[in-house]
């Protein structure tokens, strides 16, 4: 067996409407389920990126307001999800403005040599990295650059 690609992500969320609005309206995912006319009451939402490369890339499942938050600090399990949002610093600057306009707090900004990254949290505290590739030919030619020291982002 050999994994061919990362297929999709599934996140538990407290409030499906709140989280759907965040992923759809703030981050720009295309919501594919439920259809607006679907009133089945199943508390899920599925999203796809504009590339339309697969049936869905993100699925949200509502678990209710009493669900525990992800634990803080060093632990096993998911650290963050990374979403490529473009290829230029101008696109990253636009994202900063859009996030600020939406009231989203930017928790960090890093220059990883191969990427320029912003770090935010979704409504349930899951950390998200929004990044642009910086000269992808560099990391393709020298994969060790992925582990280059992290520097403060200057854009």
mmCIF file of the C-alpha atoms, coordinates in Angstrom:
data_MODEL
# 
_entry.id   MODEL 
# 
loop_
_atom_site.group_PDB 
_atom_site.id 
_atom_site.type_symbol 
_atom_site.label_atom_id 
_atom_site.label_alt_id 
_atom_site.label_comp_id 
_atom_site.label_asym_id 
_atom_site.label_entity_id 
_atom_site.label_seq_id 
_atom_site.pdbx_PDB_ins_code 
_atom_site.Cartn_x 
_atom_site.Cartn_y 
_atom_site.Cartn_z 
_atom_site.occupancy 
_atom_site.B_iso_or_equiv 
_atom_site.pdbx_formal_charge 
_atom_site.auth_seq_id 
_atom_site.auth_comp_id 
_atom_site.auth_asym_id 
_atom_site.auth_atom_id 
_atom_site.pdbx_PDB_model_num 
ATOM 1   C CA . UNK A 1 1   ? 0.000   0.000  0.000  1.00 0.00 ? 1   UNK A CA 1 
ATOM 2   C CA . UNK A 1 2   ? 1.067   3.566  -0.671 1.00 0.00 ? 2   UNK A CA 1 
ATOM 3   C CA . UNK A 1 3   ? -0.804  6.746  0.220  1.00 0.00 ? 3   UNK A CA 1 
ATOM 4   C CA . UNK A 1 4   ? -1.292  8.787  -2.963 1.00 0.00 ? 4   UNK A CA 1 
ATOM 5   C CA . UNK A 1 5   ? -2.373  12.119 -1.441 1.00 0.00 ? 5   UNK A CA 1 
ATOM 6   C CA . UNK A 1 6   ? -4.042  13.659 1.587  1.00 0.00 ? 6   UNK A CA 1 
ATOM 7   C CA . UNK A 1 7   ? -7.732  13.219 0.858  1.00 0.00 ? 7   UNK A CA 1 
ATOM 8   C CA . UNK A 1 8   ? -9.746  15.154 3.413  1.00 0.00 ? 8   UNK A CA 1 
ATOM 9   C CA . UNK A 1 9   ? -9.867  16.477 6.968  1.00 0.00 ? 9   UNK A CA 1 
ATOM 10  C CA . UNK A 1 10  ? -12.690 15.975 9.450  1.00 0.00 ? 10  UNK A CA 1 
ATOM 11  C CA . UNK A 1 11  ? -13.140 18.307 12.414 1.00 0.00 ? 11  UNK A CA 1 
ATOM 12  C CA . UNK A 1 12  ? -15.560 18.124 15.302 1.00 0.00 ? 12  UNK A CA 1 
ATOM 13  C CA . UNK A 1 13  ? -17.084 21.552 16.002 1.00 0.00 ? 13  UNK A CA 1 
ATOM 14  C CA . UNK A 1 14  ? -19.395 22.909 18.684 1.00 0.00 ? 14  UNK A CA 1 
ATOM 15  C CA . UNK A 1 15  ? -21.704 24.906 16.404 1.00 0.00 ? 15  UNK A CA 1 
ATOM 16  C CA . UNK A 1 16  ? -22.063 23.881 12.757 1.00 0.00 ? 16  UNK A CA 1 
ATOM 17  C CA . UNK A 1 17  ? -23.497 27.232 11.641 1.00 0.00 ? 17  UNK A CA 1 
ATOM 18  C CA . UNK A 1 18  ? -20.730 29.270 13.290 1.00 0.00 ? 18  UNK A CA 1 
ATOM 19  C CA . UNK A 1 19  ? -17.956 27.031 11.971 1.00 0.00 ? 19  UNK A CA 1 
ATOM 20  C CA . UNK A 1 20  ? -19.491 26.786 8.499  1.00 0.00 ? 20  UNK A CA 1 
ATOM 21  C CA . UNK A 1 21  ? -19.628 30.572 8.296  1.00 0.00 ? 21  UNK A CA 1 
ATOM 22  C CA . UNK A 1 22  ? -15.961 30.797 9.323  1.00 0.00 ? 22  UNK A CA 1 
ATOM 23  C CA . UNK A 1 23  ? -14.653 28.256 6.809  1.00 0.00 ? 23  UNK A CA 1 
ATOM 24  C CA . UNK A 1 24  ? -16.966 29.471 4.019  1.00 0.00 ? 24  UNK A CA 1 
ATOM 25  C CA . UNK A 1 25  ? -17.163 33.237 4.531  1.00 0.00 ? 25  UNK A CA 1 
ATOM 26  C CA . UNK A 1 26  ? -13.792 34.021 6.123  1.00 0.00 ? 26  UNK A CA 1 
ATOM 27  C CA . UNK A 1 27  ? -11.505 31.400 4.555  1.00 0.00 ? 27  UNK A CA 1 
ATOM 28  C CA . UNK A 1 28  ? -13.348 31.099 1.242  1.00 0.00 ? 28  UNK A CA 1 
ATOM 29  C CA . UNK A 1 29  ? -13.997 27.347 1.089  1.00 0.00 ? 29  UNK A CA 1 
ATOM 30  C CA . UNK A 1 30  ? -16.817 26.317 -1.267 1.00 0.00 ? 30  UNK A CA 1 
ATOM 31  C CA . UNK A 1 31  ? -19.571 24.661 0.792  1.00 0.00 ? 31  UNK A CA 1 
ATOM 32  C CA . UNK A 1 32  ? -20.949 21.624 -1.026 1.00 0.00 ? 32  UNK A CA 1 
ATOM 33  C CA . UNK A 1 33  ? -23.109 20.054 1.715  1.00 0.00 ? 33  UNK A CA 1 
ATOM 34  C CA . UNK A 1 34  ? -25.693 20.508 2.975  1.00 0.00 ? 34  UNK A CA 1 
ATOM 35  C CA . UNK A 1 35  ? -27.397 22.024 -0.028 1.00 0.00 ? 35  UNK A CA 1 
ATOM 36  C CA . UNK A 1 36  ? -29.414 25.138 0.899  1.00 0.00 ? 36  UNK A CA 1 
ATOM 37  C CA . UNK A 1 37  ? -32.669 23.244 0.322  1.00 0.00 ? 37  UNK A CA 1 
ATOM 38  C CA . UNK A 1 38  ? -31.571 20.326 2.565  1.00 0.00 ? 38  UNK A CA 1 
ATOM 39  C CA . UNK A 1 39  ? -33.412 20.502 5.857  1.00 0.00 ? 39  UNK A CA 1 
ATOM 40  C CA . UNK A 1 40  ? -32.538 16.984 7.062  1.00 0.00 ? 40  UNK A CA 1 
ATOM 41  C CA . UNK A 1 41  ? -31.146 18.376 10.299 1.00 0.00 ? 41  UNK A CA 1 
ATOM 42  C CA . UNK A 1 42  ? -27.928 16.352 10.078 1.00 0.00 ? 42  UNK A CA 1 
ATOM 43  C CA . UNK A 1 43  ? -25.346 18.637 11.732 1.00 0.00 ? 43  UNK A CA 1 
ATOM 44  C CA . UNK A 1 44  ? -22.556 18.349 9.152  1.00 0.00 ? 44  UNK A CA 1 
ATOM 45  C CA . UNK A 1 45  ? -21.035 20.554 6.492  1.00 0.00 ? 45  UNK A CA 1 
ATOM 46  C CA . UNK A 1 46  ? -18.673 19.582 3.670  1.00 0.00 ? 46  UNK A CA 1 
ATOM 47  C CA . UNK A 1 47  ? -16.358 21.896 1.763  1.00 0.00 ? 47  UNK A CA 1 
ATOM 48  C CA . UNK A 1 48  ? -14.153 21.770 -1.299 1.00 0.00 ? 48  UNK A CA 1 
ATOM 49  C CA . UNK A 1 49  ? -11.371 24.020 -2.518 1.00 0.00 ? 49  UNK A CA 1 
ATOM 50  C CA . UNK A 1 50  ? -11.784 25.883 -5.813 1.00 0.00 ? 50  UNK A CA 1 
ATOM 51  C CA . UNK A 1 51  ? -9.526  23.319 -7.523 1.00 0.00 ? 51  UNK A CA 1 
ATOM 52  C CA . UNK A 1 52  ? -12.363 20.791 -7.191 1.00 0.00 ? 52  UNK A CA 1 
ATOM 53  C CA . UNK A 1 53  ? -9.728  18.014 -7.117 1.00 0.00 ? 53  UNK A CA 1 
ATOM 54  C CA . UNK A 1 54  ? -11.845 15.659 -5.005 1.00 0.00 ? 54  UNK A CA 1 
ATOM 55  C CA . UNK A 1 55  ? -15.369 15.184 -3.617 1.00 0.00 ? 55  UNK A CA 1 
ATOM 56  C CA . UNK A 1 56  ? -14.589 17.110 -0.401 1.00 0.00 ? 56  UNK A CA 1 
ATOM 57  C CA . UNK A 1 57  ? -11.517 18.240 1.482  1.00 0.00 ? 57  UNK A CA 1 
ATOM 58  C CA . UNK A 1 58  ? -13.036 19.392 4.740  1.00 0.00 ? 58  UNK A CA 1 
ATOM 59  C CA . UNK A 1 59  ? -15.922 17.927 6.702  1.00 0.00 ? 59  UNK A CA 1 
ATOM 60  C CA . UNK A 1 60  ? -17.312 19.496 9.876  1.00 0.00 ? 60  UNK A CA 1 
ATOM 61  C CA . UNK A 1 61  ? -19.392 17.473 12.342 1.00 0.00 ? 61  UNK A CA 1 
ATOM 62  C CA . UNK A 1 62  ? -21.275 19.229 15.118 1.00 0.00 ? 62  UNK A CA 1 
ATOM 63  C CA . UNK A 1 63  ? -20.745 17.753 18.592 1.00 0.00 ? 63  UNK A CA 1 
ATOM 64  C CA . UNK A 1 64  ? -22.509 20.452 20.632 1.00 0.00 ? 64  UNK A CA 1 
ATOM 65  C CA . UNK A 1 65  ? -21.631 23.359 22.911 1.00 0.00 ? 65  UNK A CA 1 
ATOM 66  C CA . UNK A 1 66  ? -20.432 21.223 25.836 1.00 0.00 ? 66  UNK A CA 1 
ATOM 67  C CA . UNK A 1 67  ? -17.608 19.572 23.849 1.00 0.00 ? 67  UNK A CA 1 
ATOM 68  C CA . UNK A 1 68  ? -14.115 20.020 25.279 1.00 0.00 ? 68  UNK A CA 1 
ATOM 69  C CA . UNK A 1 69  ? -11.601 22.319 23.592 1.00 0.00 ? 69  UNK A CA 1 
ATOM 70  C CA . UNK A 1 70  ? -8.350  20.996 22.164 1.00 0.00 ? 70  UNK A CA 1 
ATOM 71  C CA . UNK A 1 71  ? -5.830  20.859 25.040 1.00 0.00 ? 71  UNK A CA 1 
ATOM 72  C CA . UNK A 1 72  ? -3.228  23.626 25.159 1.00 0.00 ? 72  UNK A CA 1 
ATOM 73  C CA . UNK A 1 73  ? 0.514   23.089 25.145 1.00 0.00 ? 73  UNK A CA 1 
ATOM 74  C CA . UNK A 1 74  ? 2.685   20.191 24.091 1.00 0.00 ? 74  UNK A CA 1 
ATOM 75  C CA . UNK A 1 75  ? 0.687   17.022 23.531 1.00 0.00 ? 75  UNK A CA 1 
ATOM 76  C CA . UNK A 1 76  ? 0.233   14.245 21.039 1.00 0.00 ? 76  UNK A CA 1 
ATOM 77  C CA . UNK A 1 77  ? -2.260  14.599 18.239 1.00 0.00 ? 77  UNK A CA 1 
ATOM 78  C CA . UNK A 1 78  ? -3.020  17.310 15.729 1.00 0.00 ? 78  UNK A CA 1 
ATOM 79  C CA . UNK A 1 79  ? -0.885  20.458 15.975 1.00 0.00 ? 79  UNK A CA 1 
ATOM 80  C CA . UNK A 1 80  ? -2.340  22.512 13.116 1.00 0.00 ? 80  UNK A CA 1 
ATOM 81  C CA . UNK A 1 81  ? -3.736  22.370 9.607  1.00 0.00 ? 81  UNK A CA 1 
ATOM 82  C CA . UNK A 1 82  ? -1.931  24.202 6.809  1.00 0.00 ? 82  UNK A CA 1 
ATOM 83  C CA . UNK A 1 83  ? -3.855  25.783 3.946  1.00 0.00 ? 83  UNK A CA 1 
ATOM 84  C CA . UNK A 1 84  ? -2.064  27.250 0.944  1.00 0.00 ? 84  UNK A CA 1 
ATOM 85  C CA . UNK A 1 85  ? -3.702  30.544 0.041  1.00 0.00 ? 85  UNK A CA 1 
ATOM 86  C CA . UNK A 1 86  ? -1.466  31.689 -2.798 1.00 0.00 ? 86  UNK A CA 1 
ATOM 87  C CA . UNK A 1 87  ? 2.016   32.256 -4.098 1.00 0.00 ? 87  UNK A CA 1 
ATOM 88  C CA . UNK A 1 88  ? 2.773   35.932 -3.396 1.00 0.00 ? 88  UNK A CA 1 
ATOM 89  C CA . UNK A 1 89  ? 3.275   38.190 -0.403 1.00 0.00 ? 89  UNK A CA 1 
ATOM 90  C CA . UNK A 1 90  ? 0.587   40.459 -1.879 1.00 0.00 ? 90  UNK A CA 1 
ATOM 91  C CA . UNK A 1 91  ? -1.897  37.605 -1.420 1.00 0.00 ? 91  UNK A CA 1 
ATOM 92  C CA . UNK A 1 92  ? -0.700  37.211 2.161  1.00 0.00 ? 92  UNK A CA 1 
ATOM 93  C CA . UNK A 1 93  ? -1.110  40.960 2.781  1.00 0.00 ? 93  UNK A CA 1 
ATOM 94  C CA . UNK A 1 94  ? -4.643  40.751 1.371  1.00 0.00 ? 94  UNK A CA 1 
ATOM 95  C CA . UNK A 1 95  ? -5.354  37.833 3.708  1.00 0.00 ? 95  UNK A CA 1 
ATOM 96  C CA . UNK A 1 96  ? -4.148  39.860 6.704  1.00 0.00 ? 96  UNK A CA 1 
ATOM 97  C CA . UNK A 1 97  ? -6.576  42.666 5.806  1.00 0.00 ? 97  UNK A CA 1 
ATOM 98  C CA . UNK A 1 98  ? -9.466  40.237 5.255  1.00 0.00 ? 98  UNK A CA 1 
ATOM 99  C CA . UNK A 1 99  ? -8.798  38.428 8.536  1.00 0.00 ? 99  UNK A CA 1 
ATOM 100 C CA . UNK A 1 100 ? -8.629  41.717 10.434 1.00 0.00 ? 100 UNK A CA 1 
ATOM 101 C CA . UNK A 1 101 ? -11.854 42.915 8.759  1.00 0.00 ? 101 UNK A CA 1 
ATOM 102 C CA . UNK A 1 102 ? -13.535 39.654 9.869  1.00 0.00 ? 102 UNK A CA 1 
ATOM 103 C CA . UNK A 1 103 ? -12.311 40.136 13.450 1.00 0.00 ? 103 UNK A CA 1 
ATOM 104 C CA . UNK A 1 104 ? -9.973  37.118 13.341 1.00 0.00 ? 104 UNK A CA 1 
ATOM 105 C CA . UNK A 1 105 ? -6.920  37.391 15.591 1.00 0.00 ? 105 UNK A CA 1 
ATOM 106 C CA . UNK A 1 106 ? -3.618  36.566 13.924 1.00 0.00 ? 106 UNK A CA 1 
ATOM 107 C CA . UNK A 1 107 ? -1.700  34.544 16.518 1.00 0.00 ? 107 UNK A CA 1 
ATOM 108 C CA . UNK A 1 108 ? 1.598   34.447 14.667 1.00 0.00 ? 108 UNK A CA 1 
ATOM 109 C CA . UNK A 1 109 ? 3.441   35.179 11.431 1.00 0.00 ? 109 UNK A CA 1 
ATOM 110 C CA . UNK A 1 110 ? 6.556   33.291 10.334 1.00 0.00 ? 110 UNK A CA 1 
ATOM 111 C CA . UNK A 1 111 ? 9.082   33.129 7.521  1.00 0.00 ? 111 UNK A CA 1 
ATOM 112 C CA . UNK A 1 112 ? 9.894   29.435 7.092  1.00 0.00 ? 112 UNK A CA 1 
ATOM 113 C CA . UNK A 1 113 ? 12.139  30.068 4.049  1.00 0.00 ? 113 UNK A CA 1 
ATOM 114 C CA . UNK A 1 114 ? 9.940   27.868 1.853  1.00 0.00 ? 114 UNK A CA 1 
ATOM 115 C CA . UNK A 1 115 ? 6.695   29.444 3.060  1.00 0.00 ? 115 UNK A CA 1 
ATOM 116 C CA . UNK A 1 116 ? 5.444   32.693 4.530  1.00 0.00 ? 116 UNK A CA 1 
ATOM 117 C CA . UNK A 1 117 ? 2.794   31.823 7.089  1.00 0.00 ? 117 UNK A CA 1 
ATOM 118 C CA . UNK A 1 118 ? 0.051   33.323 9.242  1.00 0.00 ? 118 UNK A CA 1 
ATOM 119 C CA . UNK A 1 119 ? -1.354  31.434 12.219 1.00 0.00 ? 119 UNK A CA 1 
ATOM 120 C CA . UNK A 1 120 ? -4.959  31.784 13.362 1.00 0.00 ? 120 UNK A CA 1 
ATOM 121 C CA . UNK A 1 121 ? -7.521  29.698 15.249 1.00 0.00 ? 121 UNK A CA 1 
ATOM 122 C CA . UNK A 1 122 ? -10.933 28.582 14.053 1.00 0.00 ? 122 UNK A CA 1 
ATOM 123 C CA . UNK A 1 123 ? -13.984 29.159 16.309 1.00 0.00 ? 123 UNK A CA 1 
ATOM 124 C CA . UNK A 1 124 ? -13.241 25.911 18.195 1.00 0.00 ? 124 UNK A CA 1 
ATOM 125 C CA . UNK A 1 125 ? -9.579  26.660 18.868 1.00 0.00 ? 125 UNK A CA 1 
ATOM 126 C CA . UNK A 1 126 ? -8.050  24.517 16.116 1.00 0.00 ? 126 UNK A CA 1 
ATOM 127 C CA . UNK A 1 127 ? -4.846  26.158 14.904 1.00 0.00 ? 127 UNK A CA 1 
ATOM 128 C CA . UNK A 1 128 ? -4.683  26.928 11.193 1.00 0.00 ? 128 UNK A CA 1 
ATOM 129 C CA . UNK A 1 129 ? -1.665  27.949 9.149  1.00 0.00 ? 129 UNK A CA 1 
ATOM 130 C CA . UNK A 1 130 ? -2.437  30.084 6.099  1.00 0.00 ? 130 UNK A CA 1 
ATOM 131 C CA . UNK A 1 131 ? 0.604   30.167 3.849  1.00 0.00 ? 131 UNK A CA 1 
ATOM 132 C CA . UNK A 1 132 ? 2.087   31.018 0.492  1.00 0.00 ? 132 UNK A CA 1 
ATOM 133 C CA . UNK A 1 133 ? 4.838   29.008 -1.170 1.00 0.00 ? 133 UNK A CA 1 
ATOM 134 C CA . UNK A 1 134 ? 8.044   30.992 -1.595 1.00 0.00 ? 134 UNK A CA 1 
ATOM 135 C CA . UNK A 1 135 ? 9.960   29.930 -4.678 1.00 0.00 ? 135 UNK A CA 1 
ATOM 136 C CA . UNK A 1 136 ? 8.731   26.307 -4.755 1.00 0.00 ? 136 UNK A CA 1 
ATOM 137 C CA . UNK A 1 137 ? 11.632  25.320 -6.979 1.00 0.00 ? 137 UNK A CA 1 
ATOM 138 C CA . UNK A 1 138 ? 13.942  25.887 -3.982 1.00 0.00 ? 138 UNK A CA 1 
ATOM 139 C CA . UNK A 1 139 ? 12.312  23.229 -1.769 1.00 0.00 ? 139 UNK A CA 1 
ATOM 140 C CA . UNK A 1 140 ? 11.860  20.886 -4.708 1.00 0.00 ? 140 UNK A CA 1 
ATOM 141 C CA . UNK A 1 141 ? 15.602  21.108 -5.429 1.00 0.00 ? 141 UNK A CA 1 
ATOM 142 C CA . UNK A 1 142 ? 16.618  21.068 -1.738 1.00 0.00 ? 142 UNK A CA 1 
ATOM 143 C CA . UNK A 1 143 ? 14.026  19.375 0.521  1.00 0.00 ? 143 UNK A CA 1 
ATOM 144 C CA . UNK A 1 144 ? 16.187  20.166 3.584  1.00 0.00 ? 144 UNK A CA 1 
ATOM 145 C CA . UNK A 1 145 ? 15.024  23.794 3.290  1.00 0.00 ? 145 UNK A CA 1 
ATOM 146 C CA . UNK A 1 146 ? 11.710  22.681 4.797  1.00 0.00 ? 146 UNK A CA 1 
ATOM 147 C CA . UNK A 1 147 ? 13.570  22.474 8.119  1.00 0.00 ? 147 UNK A CA 1 
ATOM 148 C CA . UNK A 1 148 ? 15.281  25.896 7.802  1.00 0.00 ? 148 UNK A CA 1 
ATOM 149 C CA . UNK A 1 149 ? 15.193  28.033 10.956 1.00 0.00 ? 149 UNK A CA 1 
ATOM 150 C CA . UNK A 1 150 ? 11.977  29.999 11.471 1.00 0.00 ? 150 UNK A CA 1 
ATOM 151 C CA . UNK A 1 151 ? 12.302  33.773 11.328 1.00 0.00 ? 151 UNK A CA 1 
ATOM 152 C CA . UNK A 1 152 ? 9.810   36.582 12.008 1.00 0.00 ? 152 UNK A CA 1 
ATOM 153 C CA . UNK A 1 153 ? 7.770   37.381 8.917  1.00 0.00 ? 153 UNK A CA 1 
ATOM 154 C CA . UNK A 1 154 ? 8.673   40.702 7.245  1.00 0.00 ? 154 UNK A CA 1 
ATOM 155 C CA . UNK A 1 155 ? 6.298   41.483 4.381  1.00 0.00 ? 155 UNK A CA 1 
# 
